[in-house]
CSV table of N, CA and C and ligand atoms in Angstrom, one decimal:
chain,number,residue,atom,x,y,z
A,126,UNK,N,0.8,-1.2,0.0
A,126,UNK,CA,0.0,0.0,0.0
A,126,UNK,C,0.9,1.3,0.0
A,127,UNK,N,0.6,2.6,-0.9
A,127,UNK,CA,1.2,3.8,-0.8
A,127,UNK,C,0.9,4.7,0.5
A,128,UNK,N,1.9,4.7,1.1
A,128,UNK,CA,1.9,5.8,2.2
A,128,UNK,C,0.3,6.7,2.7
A,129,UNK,N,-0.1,6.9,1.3
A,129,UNK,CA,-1.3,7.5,1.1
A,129,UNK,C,-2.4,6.8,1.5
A,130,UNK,N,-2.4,5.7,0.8
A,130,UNK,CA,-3.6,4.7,1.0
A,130,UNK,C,-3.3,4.0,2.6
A,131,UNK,N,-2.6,3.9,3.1
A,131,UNK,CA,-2.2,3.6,4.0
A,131,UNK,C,-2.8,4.7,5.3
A,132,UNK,N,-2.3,5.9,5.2
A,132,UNK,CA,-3.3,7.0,6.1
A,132,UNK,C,-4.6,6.9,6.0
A,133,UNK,N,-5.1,6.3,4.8
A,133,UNK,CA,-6.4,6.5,4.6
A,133,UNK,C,-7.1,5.4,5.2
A,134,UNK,N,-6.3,4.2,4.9
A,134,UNK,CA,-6.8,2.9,5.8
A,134,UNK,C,-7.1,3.4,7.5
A,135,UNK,N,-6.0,3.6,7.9
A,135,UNK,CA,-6.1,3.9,9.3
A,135,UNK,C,-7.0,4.9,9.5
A,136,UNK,N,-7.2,6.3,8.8
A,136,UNK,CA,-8.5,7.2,9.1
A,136,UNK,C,-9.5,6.6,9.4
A,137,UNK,N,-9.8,5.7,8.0
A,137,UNK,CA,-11.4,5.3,8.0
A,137,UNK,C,-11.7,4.0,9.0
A,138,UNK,N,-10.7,3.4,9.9
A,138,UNK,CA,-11.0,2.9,11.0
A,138,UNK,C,-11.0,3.4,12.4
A,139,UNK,N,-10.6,4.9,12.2
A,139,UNK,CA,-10.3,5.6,13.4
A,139,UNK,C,-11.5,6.5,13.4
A,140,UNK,N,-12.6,6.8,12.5
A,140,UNK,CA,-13.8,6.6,11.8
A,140,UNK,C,-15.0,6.2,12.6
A,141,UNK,N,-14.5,4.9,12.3
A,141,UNK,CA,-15.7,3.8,12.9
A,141,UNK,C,-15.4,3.9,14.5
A,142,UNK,N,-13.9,3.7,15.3
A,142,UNK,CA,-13.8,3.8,16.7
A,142,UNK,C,-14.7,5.6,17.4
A,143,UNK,N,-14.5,6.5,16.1
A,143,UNK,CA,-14.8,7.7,17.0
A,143,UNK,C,-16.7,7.8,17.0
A,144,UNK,N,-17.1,7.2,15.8
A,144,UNK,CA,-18.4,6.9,15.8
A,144,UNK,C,-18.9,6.2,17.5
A,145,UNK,N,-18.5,5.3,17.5
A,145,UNK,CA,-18.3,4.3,18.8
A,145,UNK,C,-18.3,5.3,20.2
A,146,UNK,N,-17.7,6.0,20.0
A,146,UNK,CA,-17.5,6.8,21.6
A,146,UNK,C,-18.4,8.0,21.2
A,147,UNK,N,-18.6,8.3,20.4
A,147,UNK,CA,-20.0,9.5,20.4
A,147,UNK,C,-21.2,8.8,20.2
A,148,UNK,N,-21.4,7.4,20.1
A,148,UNK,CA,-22.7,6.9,20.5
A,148,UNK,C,-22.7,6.4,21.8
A,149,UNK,N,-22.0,6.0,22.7
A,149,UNK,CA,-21.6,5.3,24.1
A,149,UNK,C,-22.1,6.6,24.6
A,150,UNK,N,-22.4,5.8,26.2
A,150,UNK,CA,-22.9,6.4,27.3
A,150,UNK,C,-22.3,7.7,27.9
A,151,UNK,N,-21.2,7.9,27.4
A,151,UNK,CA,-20.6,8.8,28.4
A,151,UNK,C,-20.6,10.3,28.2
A,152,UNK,N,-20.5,11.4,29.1
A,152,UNK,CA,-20.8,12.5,28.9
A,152,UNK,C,-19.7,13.3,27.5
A,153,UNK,N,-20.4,14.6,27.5
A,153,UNK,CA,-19.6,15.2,26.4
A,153,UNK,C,-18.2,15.2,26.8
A,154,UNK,N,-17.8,15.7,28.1
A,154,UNK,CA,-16.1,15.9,28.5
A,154,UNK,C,-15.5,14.7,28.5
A,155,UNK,N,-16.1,13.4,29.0
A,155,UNK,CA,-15.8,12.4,28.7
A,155,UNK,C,-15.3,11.6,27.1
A,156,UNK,N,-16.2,12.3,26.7
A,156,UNK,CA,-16.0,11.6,25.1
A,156,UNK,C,-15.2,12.6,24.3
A,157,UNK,N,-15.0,13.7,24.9
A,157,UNK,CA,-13.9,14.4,24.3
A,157,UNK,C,-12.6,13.9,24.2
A,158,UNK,N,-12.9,13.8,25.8
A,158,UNK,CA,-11.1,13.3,26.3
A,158,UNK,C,-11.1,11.7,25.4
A,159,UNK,N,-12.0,10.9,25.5
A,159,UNK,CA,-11.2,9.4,24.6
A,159,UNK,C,-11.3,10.0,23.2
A,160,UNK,N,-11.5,10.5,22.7
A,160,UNK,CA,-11.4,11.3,21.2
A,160,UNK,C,-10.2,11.8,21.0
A,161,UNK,N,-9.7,12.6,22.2
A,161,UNK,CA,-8.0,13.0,22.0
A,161,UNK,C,-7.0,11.9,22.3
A,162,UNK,N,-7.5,11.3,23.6
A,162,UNK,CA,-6.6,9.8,23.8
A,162,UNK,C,-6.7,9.0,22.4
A,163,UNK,N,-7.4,8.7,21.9
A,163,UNK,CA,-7.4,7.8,21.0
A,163,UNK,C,-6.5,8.8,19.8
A,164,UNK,N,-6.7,9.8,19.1
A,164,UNK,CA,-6.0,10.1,18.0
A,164,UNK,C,-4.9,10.3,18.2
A,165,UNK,N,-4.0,10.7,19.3
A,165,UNK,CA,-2.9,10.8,20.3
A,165,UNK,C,-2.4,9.6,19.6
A,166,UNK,N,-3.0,8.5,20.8
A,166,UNK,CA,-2.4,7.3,20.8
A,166,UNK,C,-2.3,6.7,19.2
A,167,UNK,N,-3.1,7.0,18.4
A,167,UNK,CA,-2.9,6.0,17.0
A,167,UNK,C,-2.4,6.9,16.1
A,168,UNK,N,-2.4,7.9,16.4
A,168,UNK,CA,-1.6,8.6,14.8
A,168,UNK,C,-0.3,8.9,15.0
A,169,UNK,N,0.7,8.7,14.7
A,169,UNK,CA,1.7,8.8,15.3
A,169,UNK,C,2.2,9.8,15.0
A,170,UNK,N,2.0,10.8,14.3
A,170,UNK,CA,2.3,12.2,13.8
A,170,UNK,C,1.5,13.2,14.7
A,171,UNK,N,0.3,12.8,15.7
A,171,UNK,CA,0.1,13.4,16.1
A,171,UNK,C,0.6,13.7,17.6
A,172,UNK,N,1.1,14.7,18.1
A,172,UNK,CA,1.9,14.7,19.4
A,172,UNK,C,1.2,15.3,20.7
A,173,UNK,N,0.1,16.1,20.6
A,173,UNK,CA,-0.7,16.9,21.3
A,173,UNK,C,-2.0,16.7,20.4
A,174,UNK,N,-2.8,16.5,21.1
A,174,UNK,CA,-4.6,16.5,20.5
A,174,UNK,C,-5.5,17.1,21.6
A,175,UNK,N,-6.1,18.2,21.4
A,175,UNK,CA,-6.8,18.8,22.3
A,175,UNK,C,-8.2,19.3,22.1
A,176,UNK,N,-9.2,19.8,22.5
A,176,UNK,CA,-9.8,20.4,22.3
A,176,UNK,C,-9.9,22.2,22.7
A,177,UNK,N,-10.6,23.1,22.5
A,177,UNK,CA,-10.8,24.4,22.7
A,177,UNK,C,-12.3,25.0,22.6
A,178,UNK,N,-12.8,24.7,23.7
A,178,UNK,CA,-14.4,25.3,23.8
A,178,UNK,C,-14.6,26.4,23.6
A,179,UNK,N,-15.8,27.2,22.7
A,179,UNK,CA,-15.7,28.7,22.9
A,179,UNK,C,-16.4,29.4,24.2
A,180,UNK,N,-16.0,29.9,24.9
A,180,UNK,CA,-16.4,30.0,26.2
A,180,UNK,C,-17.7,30.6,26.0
A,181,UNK,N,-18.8,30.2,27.1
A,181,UNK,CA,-20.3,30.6,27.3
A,181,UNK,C,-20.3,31.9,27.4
A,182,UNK,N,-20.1,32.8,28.4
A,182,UNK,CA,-19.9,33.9,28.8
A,182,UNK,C,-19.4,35.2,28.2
A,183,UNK,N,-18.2,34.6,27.6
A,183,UNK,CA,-17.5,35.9,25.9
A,183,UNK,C,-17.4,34.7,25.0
A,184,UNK,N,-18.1,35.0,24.5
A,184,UNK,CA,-17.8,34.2,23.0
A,184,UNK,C,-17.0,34.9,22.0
A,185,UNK,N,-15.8,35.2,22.2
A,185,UNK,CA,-14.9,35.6,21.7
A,185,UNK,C,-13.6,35.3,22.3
A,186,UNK,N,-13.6,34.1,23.7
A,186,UNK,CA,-12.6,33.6,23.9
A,186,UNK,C,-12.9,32.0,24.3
A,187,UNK,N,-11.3,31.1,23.4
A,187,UNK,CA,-11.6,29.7,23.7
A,187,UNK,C,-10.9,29.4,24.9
A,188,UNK,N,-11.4,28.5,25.4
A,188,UNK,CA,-11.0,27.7,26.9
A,188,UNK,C,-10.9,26.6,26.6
A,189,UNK,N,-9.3,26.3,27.2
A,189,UNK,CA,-9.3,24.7,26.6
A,189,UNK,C,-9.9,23.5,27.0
A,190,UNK,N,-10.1,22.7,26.6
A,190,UNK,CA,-11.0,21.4,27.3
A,190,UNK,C,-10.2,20.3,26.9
A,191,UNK,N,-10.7,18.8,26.9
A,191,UNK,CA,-9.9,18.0,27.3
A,191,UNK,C,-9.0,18.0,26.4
A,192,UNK,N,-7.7,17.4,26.5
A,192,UNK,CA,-6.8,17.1,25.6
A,192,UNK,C,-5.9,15.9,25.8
A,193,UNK,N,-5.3,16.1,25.2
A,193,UNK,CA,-3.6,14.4,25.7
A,193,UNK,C,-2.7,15.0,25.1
A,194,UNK,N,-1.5,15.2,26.0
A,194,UNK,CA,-0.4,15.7,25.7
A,194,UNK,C,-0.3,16.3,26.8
A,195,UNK,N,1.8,17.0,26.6
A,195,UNK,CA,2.2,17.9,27.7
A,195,UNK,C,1.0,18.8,28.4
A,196,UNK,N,1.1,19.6,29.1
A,196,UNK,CA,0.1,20.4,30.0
A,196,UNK,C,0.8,21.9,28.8
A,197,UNK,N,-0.8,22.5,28.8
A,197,UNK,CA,0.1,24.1,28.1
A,197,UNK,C,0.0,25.0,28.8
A,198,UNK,N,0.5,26.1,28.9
A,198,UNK,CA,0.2,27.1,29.6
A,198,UNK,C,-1.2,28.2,28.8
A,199,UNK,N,-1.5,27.5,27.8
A,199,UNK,CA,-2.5,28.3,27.0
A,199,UNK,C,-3.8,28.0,27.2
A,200,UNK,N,-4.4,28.4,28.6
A,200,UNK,CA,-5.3,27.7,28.8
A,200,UNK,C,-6.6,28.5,28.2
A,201,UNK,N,-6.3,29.7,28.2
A,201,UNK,CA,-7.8,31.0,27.9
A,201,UNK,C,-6.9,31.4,26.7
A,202,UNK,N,-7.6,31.9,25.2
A,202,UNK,CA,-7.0,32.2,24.1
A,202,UNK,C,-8.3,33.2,23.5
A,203,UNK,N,-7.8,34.6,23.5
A,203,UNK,CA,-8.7,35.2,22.8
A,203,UNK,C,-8.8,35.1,21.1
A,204,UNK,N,-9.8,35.0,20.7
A,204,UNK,CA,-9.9,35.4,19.5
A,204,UNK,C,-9.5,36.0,18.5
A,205,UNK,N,-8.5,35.5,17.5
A,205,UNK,CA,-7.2,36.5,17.1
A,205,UNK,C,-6.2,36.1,17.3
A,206,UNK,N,-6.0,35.7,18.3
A,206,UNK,CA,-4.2,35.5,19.0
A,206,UNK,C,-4.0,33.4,18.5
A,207,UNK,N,-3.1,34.0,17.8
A,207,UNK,CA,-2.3,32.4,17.8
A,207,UNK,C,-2.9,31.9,16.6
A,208,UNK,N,-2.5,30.9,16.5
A,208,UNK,CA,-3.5,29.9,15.5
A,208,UNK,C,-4.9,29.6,15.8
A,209,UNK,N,-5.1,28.8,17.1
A,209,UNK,CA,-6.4,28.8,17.3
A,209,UNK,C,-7.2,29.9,17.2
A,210,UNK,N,-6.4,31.2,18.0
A,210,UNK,CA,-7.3,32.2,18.0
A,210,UNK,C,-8.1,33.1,16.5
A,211,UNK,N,-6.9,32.7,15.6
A,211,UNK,CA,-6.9,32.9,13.9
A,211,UNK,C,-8.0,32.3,13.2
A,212,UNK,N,-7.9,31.0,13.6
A,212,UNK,CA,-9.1,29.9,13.2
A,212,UNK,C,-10.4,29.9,13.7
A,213,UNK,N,-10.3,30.7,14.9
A,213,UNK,CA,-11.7,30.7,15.6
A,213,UNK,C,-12.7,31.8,15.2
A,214,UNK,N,-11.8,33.0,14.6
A,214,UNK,CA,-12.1,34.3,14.2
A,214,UNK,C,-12.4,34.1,12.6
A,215,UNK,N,-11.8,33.2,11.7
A,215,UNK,CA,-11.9,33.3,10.3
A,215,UNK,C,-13.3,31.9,10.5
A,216,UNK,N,-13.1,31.1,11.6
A,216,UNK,CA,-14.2,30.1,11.2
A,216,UNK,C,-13.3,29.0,10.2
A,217,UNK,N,-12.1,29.1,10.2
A,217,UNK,CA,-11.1,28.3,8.6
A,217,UNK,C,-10.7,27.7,9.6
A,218,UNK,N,-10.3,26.5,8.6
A,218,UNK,CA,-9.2,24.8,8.9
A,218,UNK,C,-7.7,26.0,8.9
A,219,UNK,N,-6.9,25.8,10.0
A,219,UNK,CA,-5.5,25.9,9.6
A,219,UNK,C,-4.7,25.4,9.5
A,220,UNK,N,-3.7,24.9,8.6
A,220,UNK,CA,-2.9,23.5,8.7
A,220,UNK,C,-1.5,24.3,8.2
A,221,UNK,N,-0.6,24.6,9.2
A,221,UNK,CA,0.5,25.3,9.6
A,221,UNK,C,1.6,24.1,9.6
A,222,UNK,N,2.3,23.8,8.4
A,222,UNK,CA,3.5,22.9,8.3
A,222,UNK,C,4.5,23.4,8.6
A,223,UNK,N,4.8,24.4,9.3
A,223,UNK,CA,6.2,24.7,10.0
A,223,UNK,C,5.7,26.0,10.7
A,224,UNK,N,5.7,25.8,12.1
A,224,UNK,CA,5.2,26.9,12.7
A,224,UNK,C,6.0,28.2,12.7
A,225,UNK,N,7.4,27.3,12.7
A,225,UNK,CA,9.0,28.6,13.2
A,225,UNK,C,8.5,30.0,11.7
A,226,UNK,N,7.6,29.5,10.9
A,226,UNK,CA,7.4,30.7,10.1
A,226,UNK,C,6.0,31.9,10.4
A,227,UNK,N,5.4,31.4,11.5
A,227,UNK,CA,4.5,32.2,11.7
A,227,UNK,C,5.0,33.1,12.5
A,228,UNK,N,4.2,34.2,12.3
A,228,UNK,CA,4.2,35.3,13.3
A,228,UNK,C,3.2,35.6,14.4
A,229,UNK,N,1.8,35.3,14.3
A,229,UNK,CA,0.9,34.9,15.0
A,229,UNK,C,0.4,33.9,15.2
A,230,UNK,N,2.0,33.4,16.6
A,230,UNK,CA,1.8,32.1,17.0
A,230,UNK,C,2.1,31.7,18.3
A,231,UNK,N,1.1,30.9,19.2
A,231,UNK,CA,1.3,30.8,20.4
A,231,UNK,C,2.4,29.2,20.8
A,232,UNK,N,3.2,29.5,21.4
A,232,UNK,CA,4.2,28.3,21.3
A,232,UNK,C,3.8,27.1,22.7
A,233,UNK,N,3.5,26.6,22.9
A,233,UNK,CA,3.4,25.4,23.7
A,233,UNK,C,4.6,24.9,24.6
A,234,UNK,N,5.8,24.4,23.3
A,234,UNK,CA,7.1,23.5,23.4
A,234,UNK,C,7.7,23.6,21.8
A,235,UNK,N,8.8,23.8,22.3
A,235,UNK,CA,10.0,24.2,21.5
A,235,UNK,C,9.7,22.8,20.4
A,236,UNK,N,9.5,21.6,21.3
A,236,UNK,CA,9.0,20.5,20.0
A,236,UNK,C,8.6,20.4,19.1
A,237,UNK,N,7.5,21.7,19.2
A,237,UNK,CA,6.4,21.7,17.8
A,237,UNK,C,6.8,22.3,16.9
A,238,UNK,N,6.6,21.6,15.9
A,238,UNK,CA,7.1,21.9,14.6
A,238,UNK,C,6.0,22.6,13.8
A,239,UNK,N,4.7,21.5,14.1
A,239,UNK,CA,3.4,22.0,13.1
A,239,UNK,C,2.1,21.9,13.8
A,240,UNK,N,1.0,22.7,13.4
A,240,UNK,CA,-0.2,22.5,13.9
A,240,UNK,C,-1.5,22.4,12.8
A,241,UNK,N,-2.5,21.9,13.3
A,241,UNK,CA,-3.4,21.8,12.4
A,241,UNK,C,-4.6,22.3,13.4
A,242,UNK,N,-5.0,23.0,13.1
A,242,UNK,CA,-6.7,23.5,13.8
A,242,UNK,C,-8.1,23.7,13.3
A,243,UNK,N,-8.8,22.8,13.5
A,243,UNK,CA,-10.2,22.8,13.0
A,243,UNK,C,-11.2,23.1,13.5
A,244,UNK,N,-12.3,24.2,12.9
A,244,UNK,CA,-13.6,24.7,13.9
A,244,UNK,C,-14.6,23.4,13.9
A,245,UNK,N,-15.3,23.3,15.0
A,245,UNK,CA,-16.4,22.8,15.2
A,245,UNK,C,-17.3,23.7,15.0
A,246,UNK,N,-18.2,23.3,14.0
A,246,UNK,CA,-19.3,24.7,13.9
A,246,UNK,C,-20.5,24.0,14.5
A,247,UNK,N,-21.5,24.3,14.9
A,247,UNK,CA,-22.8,24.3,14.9
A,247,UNK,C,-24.1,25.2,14.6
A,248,UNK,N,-24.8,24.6,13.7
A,248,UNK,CA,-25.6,26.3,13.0
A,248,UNK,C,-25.2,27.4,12.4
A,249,UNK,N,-23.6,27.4,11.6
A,249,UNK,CA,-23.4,28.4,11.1
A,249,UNK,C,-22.3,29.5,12.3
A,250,UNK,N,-22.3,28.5,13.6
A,250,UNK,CA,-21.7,28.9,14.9
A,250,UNK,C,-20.3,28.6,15.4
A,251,UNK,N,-19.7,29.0,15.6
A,251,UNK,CA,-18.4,27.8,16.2
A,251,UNK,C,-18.2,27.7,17.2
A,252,UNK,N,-18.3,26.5,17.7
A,252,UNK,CA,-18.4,25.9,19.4
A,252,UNK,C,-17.3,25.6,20.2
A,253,UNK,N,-16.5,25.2,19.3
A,253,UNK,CA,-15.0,25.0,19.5
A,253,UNK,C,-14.3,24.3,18.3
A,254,UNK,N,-12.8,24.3,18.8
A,254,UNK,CA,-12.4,23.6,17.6
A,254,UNK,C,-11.0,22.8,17.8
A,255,UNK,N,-10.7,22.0,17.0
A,255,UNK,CA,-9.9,20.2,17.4
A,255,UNK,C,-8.4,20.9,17.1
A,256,UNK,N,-7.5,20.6,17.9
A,256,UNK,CA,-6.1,21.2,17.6
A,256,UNK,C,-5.1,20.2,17.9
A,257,UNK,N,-4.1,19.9,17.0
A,257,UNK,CA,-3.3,19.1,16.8
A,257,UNK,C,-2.0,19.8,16.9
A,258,UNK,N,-1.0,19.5,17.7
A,258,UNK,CA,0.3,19.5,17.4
A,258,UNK,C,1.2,18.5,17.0
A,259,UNK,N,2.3,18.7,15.9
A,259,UNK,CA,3.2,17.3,16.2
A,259,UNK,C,4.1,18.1,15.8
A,260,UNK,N,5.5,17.2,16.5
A,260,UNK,CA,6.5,17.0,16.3
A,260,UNK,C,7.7,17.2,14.7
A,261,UNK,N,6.9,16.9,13.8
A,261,UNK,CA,7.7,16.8,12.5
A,261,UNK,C,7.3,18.1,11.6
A,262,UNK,N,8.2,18.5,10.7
A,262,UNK,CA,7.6,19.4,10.0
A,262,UNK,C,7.1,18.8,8.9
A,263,UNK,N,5.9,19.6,8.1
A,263,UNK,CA,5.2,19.0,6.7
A,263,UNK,C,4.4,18.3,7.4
A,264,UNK,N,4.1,17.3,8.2
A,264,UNK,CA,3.5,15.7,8.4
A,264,UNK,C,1.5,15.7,8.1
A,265,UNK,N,1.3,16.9,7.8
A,265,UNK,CA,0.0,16.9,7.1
A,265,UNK,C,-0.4,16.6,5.8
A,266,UNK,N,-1.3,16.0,6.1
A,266,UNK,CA,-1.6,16.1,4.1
A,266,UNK,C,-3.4,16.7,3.8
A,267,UNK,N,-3.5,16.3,2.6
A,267,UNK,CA,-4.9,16.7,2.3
A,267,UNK,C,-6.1,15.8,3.2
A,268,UNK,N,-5.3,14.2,3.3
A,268,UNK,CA,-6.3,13.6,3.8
A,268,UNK,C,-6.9,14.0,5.4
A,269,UNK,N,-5.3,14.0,6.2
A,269,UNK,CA,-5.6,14.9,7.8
A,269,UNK,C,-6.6,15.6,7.9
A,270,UNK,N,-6.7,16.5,7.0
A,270,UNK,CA,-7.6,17.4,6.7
A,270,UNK,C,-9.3,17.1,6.6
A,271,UNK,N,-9.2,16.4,5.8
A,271,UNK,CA,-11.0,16.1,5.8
A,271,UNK,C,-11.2,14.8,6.7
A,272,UNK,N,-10.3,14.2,7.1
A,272,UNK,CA,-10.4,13.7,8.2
A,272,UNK,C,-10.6,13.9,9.6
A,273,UNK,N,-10.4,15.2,10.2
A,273,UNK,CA,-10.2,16.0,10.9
A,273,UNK,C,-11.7,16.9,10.7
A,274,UNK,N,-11.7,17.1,9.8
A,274,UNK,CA,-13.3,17.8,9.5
A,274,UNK,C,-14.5,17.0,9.9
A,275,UNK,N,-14.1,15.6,8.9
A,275,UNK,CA,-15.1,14.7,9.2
A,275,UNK,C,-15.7,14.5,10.3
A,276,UNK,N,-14.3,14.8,11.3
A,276,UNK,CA,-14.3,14.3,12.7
A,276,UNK,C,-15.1,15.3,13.2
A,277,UNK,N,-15.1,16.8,13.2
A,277,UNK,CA,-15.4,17.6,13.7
A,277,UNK,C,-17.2,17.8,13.5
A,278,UNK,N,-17.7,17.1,12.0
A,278,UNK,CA,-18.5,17.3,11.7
A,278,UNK,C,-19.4,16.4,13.0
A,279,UNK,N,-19.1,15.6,13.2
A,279,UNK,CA,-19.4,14.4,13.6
A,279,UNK,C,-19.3,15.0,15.3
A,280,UNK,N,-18.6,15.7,15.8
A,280,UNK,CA,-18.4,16.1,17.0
A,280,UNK,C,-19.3,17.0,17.3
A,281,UNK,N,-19.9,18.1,16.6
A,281,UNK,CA,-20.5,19.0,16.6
A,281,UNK,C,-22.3,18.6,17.1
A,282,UNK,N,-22.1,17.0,16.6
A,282,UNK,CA,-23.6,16.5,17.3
A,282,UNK,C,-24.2,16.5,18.8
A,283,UNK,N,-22.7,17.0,19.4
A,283,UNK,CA,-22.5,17.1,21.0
A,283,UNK,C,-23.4,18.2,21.7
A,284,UNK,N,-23.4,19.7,20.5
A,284,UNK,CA,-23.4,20.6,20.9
A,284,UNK,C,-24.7,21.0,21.1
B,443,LIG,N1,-0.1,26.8,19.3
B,443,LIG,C1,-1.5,27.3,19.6
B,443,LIG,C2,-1.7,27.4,21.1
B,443,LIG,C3,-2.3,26.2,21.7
B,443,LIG,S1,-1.3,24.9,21.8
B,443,LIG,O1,-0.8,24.4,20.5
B,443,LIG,C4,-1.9,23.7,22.7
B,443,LIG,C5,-1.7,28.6,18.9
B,443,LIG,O2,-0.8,29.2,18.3
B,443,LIG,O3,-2.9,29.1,18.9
């Protein structure tokens, strides 16, 4: 199998596992957190998987919710600031293959090489959104991408 078809194998079973824990019994925070444990644990490009709620109160700032990975110190992120904060304000996928070139960027760990961040919309809304760091630079592709949406689409049923 090509590299390609290969990510895509693994998506579409990681697919059917995330289907699985958004029908199971357990609460939203709960089924967040196995949602990041699990893509953590199987993707191996992925090195931090988190979530980012848009807070009740200002909806113009995200608060982080569960995640897997180091602890960040980014816990409240206004709208605008960083990547997330970029992504939250445009409502856009950001898929940042080498971070050391941004300028409007919040750093975690000197580790990170790349990030990818996707809104959860609901109703035209955005509720939060799925944020990935890893370790390599480039390690995204097109597929991450609508995979990650997919995911998001599918997450949004929470809301
Ligand atoms: N790098 C993010 C901050 C959040 S951490 O990646 C967990 C940003 O620039 O918004």
């Amino acid at each position: 199998m090509t590299p390609t078809k290969l990510k895509k194998a693994l998506f579409d079973s990681m697919e059917e596992s995330i289907n699985n824990i958004l029908s199971g019994p357990s609460n939203t925070e709960e089924k967040l957190q196995k949602i990041s444990t699990l893509l953590k644990e199987k993707i191996p490009h992925y090195h931090w998987v988190g979530f980012y709620l848009v807070h009740k109160e200002n909806p113009k700032e995200l608060v982080l919710g569960p995640f897997k990975g180091d602890p960040t110190d980014h816990v409240r992120i206004p709208f605008g600031r960083g990547i997330c904060g970029q992504a939250a304000e445009r409502k856009e996928t950001f898929m940042i293959q080498d971070v050391s070139k941004e300028t409007n960027y919040l750093s975690c760990s000197p580790e990170v090489k790349s990030e990818i961040v996707v809104p959860i919309m609901k109703d035209d809304k955005i509720v939060g959104e799925l944020d990935i760091d890893s370790h390599d630079i480039s390690p995204f592709t097109e597929e991450d991408e609508s995979f990650l949406k997919k995911i998001c689409d599918l997450i949004s049923g929470l809301f």
